Amino acid sequence: MSLGIIIVSHVDKIAAGVQTLISQVAADVSVTIAGGTDDGGVGTSVEKIQQAISDNKADEILAFYDLGSAKMNLELAQDFSDKPVHLYDVALVEGAYTAAALLQAGVDRTAVEAQLADLKIK
Amino acid sequence: MTLTLEDTLKWLHGFDATVTAQKAYLSELDTPIGDGDHGNNLARGAAAIEDALGKQEPADLTAALKTIAMALVSKVGGASGALYGTAFLEMAKASRETQEVADLLAAGLAGLQKRGGATTGEKTMIDVWAPVVAAAKAGNLTTQVIDDAVQATKPMKATKGRASYVGDNSIGHLDPGSVSSGYLFSEMLKAGVTA
């Protein structure tokens, strides 16, 4: 089963920025993003998150987010999704970067999660 | 009493009108302890509910609650959309088994707790939903119960939600989500739904 990453942020540029950063170490990992609301404002959108999940080339998703309401909308999208989506309560940048680097190195989800455990912040 | 489709539509039209009228006040409450967008977000949700209900008259209570939930989930774009949306989604699910007002509100509360992970005393909308559900179950829900619950959030220190980032500074402010939840239940009573 292939693993991909989605980034969910309240701000489109944060999501895009994290994607730029982690893609440097993970050229072969599918990274899709959902930043801001449908009308480009600050917030998160269930629809955009669903789109990021379905656009992701992987069939199993590791999801990283910035603040609490992004998590709630992620969980809603998770409820509606056919793909398995795993959420991590870790520092967004460090967590996504760690996961990206490890996925590029070909490690499995259990090993990624072991590394992420140290970055848990919430 | 049982919740009917007709009462639900009347209830939500009332809520949408109130939230829209109080948009500036709700955002003002959210400014010192949050991100200042609660009123704008909910007003967008209210417009989306009106739009969705206007496009297609729901066939039954379950359909109406689900339509309301999806409008909130897809258009609000903040914690309040996910939370109110989940509450209505859980009420929609429960309405297949029961139409008792107290049971439906209890299902909504359970959804909120699951989605937000909050419990009472953390200065969140749970601090209004929990006493309202308790009163509804006992058959004595009044505007007084609702208002008291809303006012009780003022001295609380926020330990969940965006207001928790300001810690002690959240003390002395009404919780915006509790105020809007107060509107929701007051409008339910105004629509003639008793519990």
Coordinates of C-alpha atoms in Angstrom, one line a residue, chain A:
Chain A
M1 CA 0.0 0.0 0.0
S2 CA 1.5 3.4 -1.0
L3 CA 1.6 6.2 1.6
G4 CA 1.1 9.9 0.8
I5 CA 1.0 13.1 2.8
I6 CA -1.6 15.8 3.0
I7 CA -1.0 19.2 4.6
V8 CA -4.0 21.1 6.0
S9 CA -3.5 24.7 7.1
H10 CA -5.7 27.7 7.9
V11 CA -3.7 29.7 5.4
D12 CA -3.1 28.6 1.8
K13 CA 0.5 29.9 1.7
I14 CA 1.4 28.0 4.9
A15 CA 0.1 24.7 3.3
A16 CA 1.9 25.5 0.0
G17 CA 5.1 26.5 1.9
V18 CA 5.2 23.3 3.9
Q19 CA 4.7 21.4 0.6
T20 CA 7.6 23.2 -1.0
L21 CA 9.8 22.4 2.0
I22 CA 9.0 18.7 2.3
S23 CA 9.0 18.0 -1.4
Q24 CA 12.8 18.8 -1.3
V25 CA 13.4 15.6 0.6
A26 CA 10.5 13.5 -0.8
A27 CA 10.5 13.8 -4.6
D28 CA 8.7 10.5 -5.0
V29 CA 6.1 11.0 -2.2
S30 CA 2.7 12.3 -3.3
V31 CA 2.0 15.5 -1.2
T32 CA -1.3 17.3 -1.6
I33 CA -2.6 20.3 0.3
A34 CA -5.7 22.0 1.6
G35 CA -5.1 25.6 2.7
G36 CA -7.7 28.3 3.6
T37 CA -11.4 28.4 3.0
D38 CA -13.2 27.9 -0.3
D39 CA -13.2 31.7 -0.9
G40 CA -9.5 32.1 -0.1
G41 CA -10.0 33.3 3.5
V42 CA -8.3 32.1 6.7
G43 CA -9.9 28.8 7.9
T44 CA -10.2 25.3 6.6
S45 CA -12.6 23.6 4.2
V46 CA -13.9 20.1 4.3
E47 CA -14.3 20.2 0.6
K48 CA -10.7 21.2 0.0
I49 CA -9.5 18.5 2.4
Q50 CA -11.6 15.9 0.5
Q51 CA -10.1 17.1 -2.7
A52 CA -6.5 16.8 -1.3
I53 CA -7.3 13.3 -0.2
S54 CA -8.7 12.2 -3.6
D55 CA -6.0 14.0 -5.6
N56 CA -3.2 12.3 -3.6
K57 CA -1.7 9.5 -5.7
A58 CA -1.2 7.3 -2.7
D59 CA -4.0 5.0 -1.4
E60 CA -3.2 5.6 2.3
I61 CA -2.8 9.1 3.7
L62 CA -0.7 10.6 6.5
A63 CA -2.3 14.0 7.5
F64 CA -0.7 16.9 9.1
Y65 CA -2.5 20.1 10.2
D66 CA -1.9 23.4 12.1
L67 CA -4.7 24.3 14.6
G68 CA -7.6 22.6 16.3
S69 CA -10.4 23.4 13.8
A70 CA -8.2 22.1 11.0
K71 CA -8.2 18.8 12.9
M72 CA -12.0 18.8 13.2
N73 CA -12.5 19.4 9.5
L74 CA -9.9 16.7 8.8
E75 CA -11.8 14.3 11.0
L76 CA -15.0 15.1 9.1
A77 CA -13.2 14.5 5.8
Q78 CA -11.8 11.3 7.2
D79 CA -15.4 10.1 8.1
F80 CA -16.4 10.7 4.4
S81 CA -13.2 9.2 2.9
D82 CA -12.8 5.8 1.3
K83 CA -9.0 6.0 1.7
P84 CA -7.5 5.4 5.2
V85 CA -6.4 8.7 6.6
H86 CA -4.2 8.9 9.7
L87 CA -4.0 12.1 11.7
Y88 CA -1.0 13.2 13.7
D89 CA -1.1 15.7 16.6
V90 CA 2.5 16.8 16.0
A91 CA 4.3 20.1 15.1
L92 CA 3.2 20.7 11.5
V93 CA 6.5 21.5 9.8
E94 CA 8.7 19.1 11.8
G95 CA 6.1 16.3 11.6
A96 CA 5.4 16.6 7.9
Y97 CA 9.2 16.9 7.2
T98 CA 10.0 13.8 9.3
A99 CA 7.3 11.8 7.6
A100 CA 8.3 12.9 4.1
A101 CA 12.0 12.1 4.6
L102 CA 11.1 8.6 6.0
L103 CA 8.6 7.8 3.3
Q104 CA 11.2 8.7 0.7
A105 CA 13.6 6.3 2.4
G106 CA 10.9 3.6 2.0
V107 CA 10.1 2.9 5.7
D108 CA 6.6 1.7 6.7
R109 CA 3.9 3.6 8.6
T110 CA 4.8 2.0 12.0
A111 CA 8.4 3.3 11.7
V112 CA 7.2 6.7 10.7
E113 CA 4.8 6.8 13.7
A114 CA 7.6 5.8 16.0
Q115 CA 9.6 8.9 14.9
L116 CA 6.6 11.2 15.1
A117 CA 5.9 10.2 18.7
D118 CA 8.6 12.6 19.8
L119 CA 7.1 15.5 18.0
K120 CA 3.7 15.2 19.6
I121 CA 2.5 18.6 20.8
K122 CA -1.2 18.4 21.4

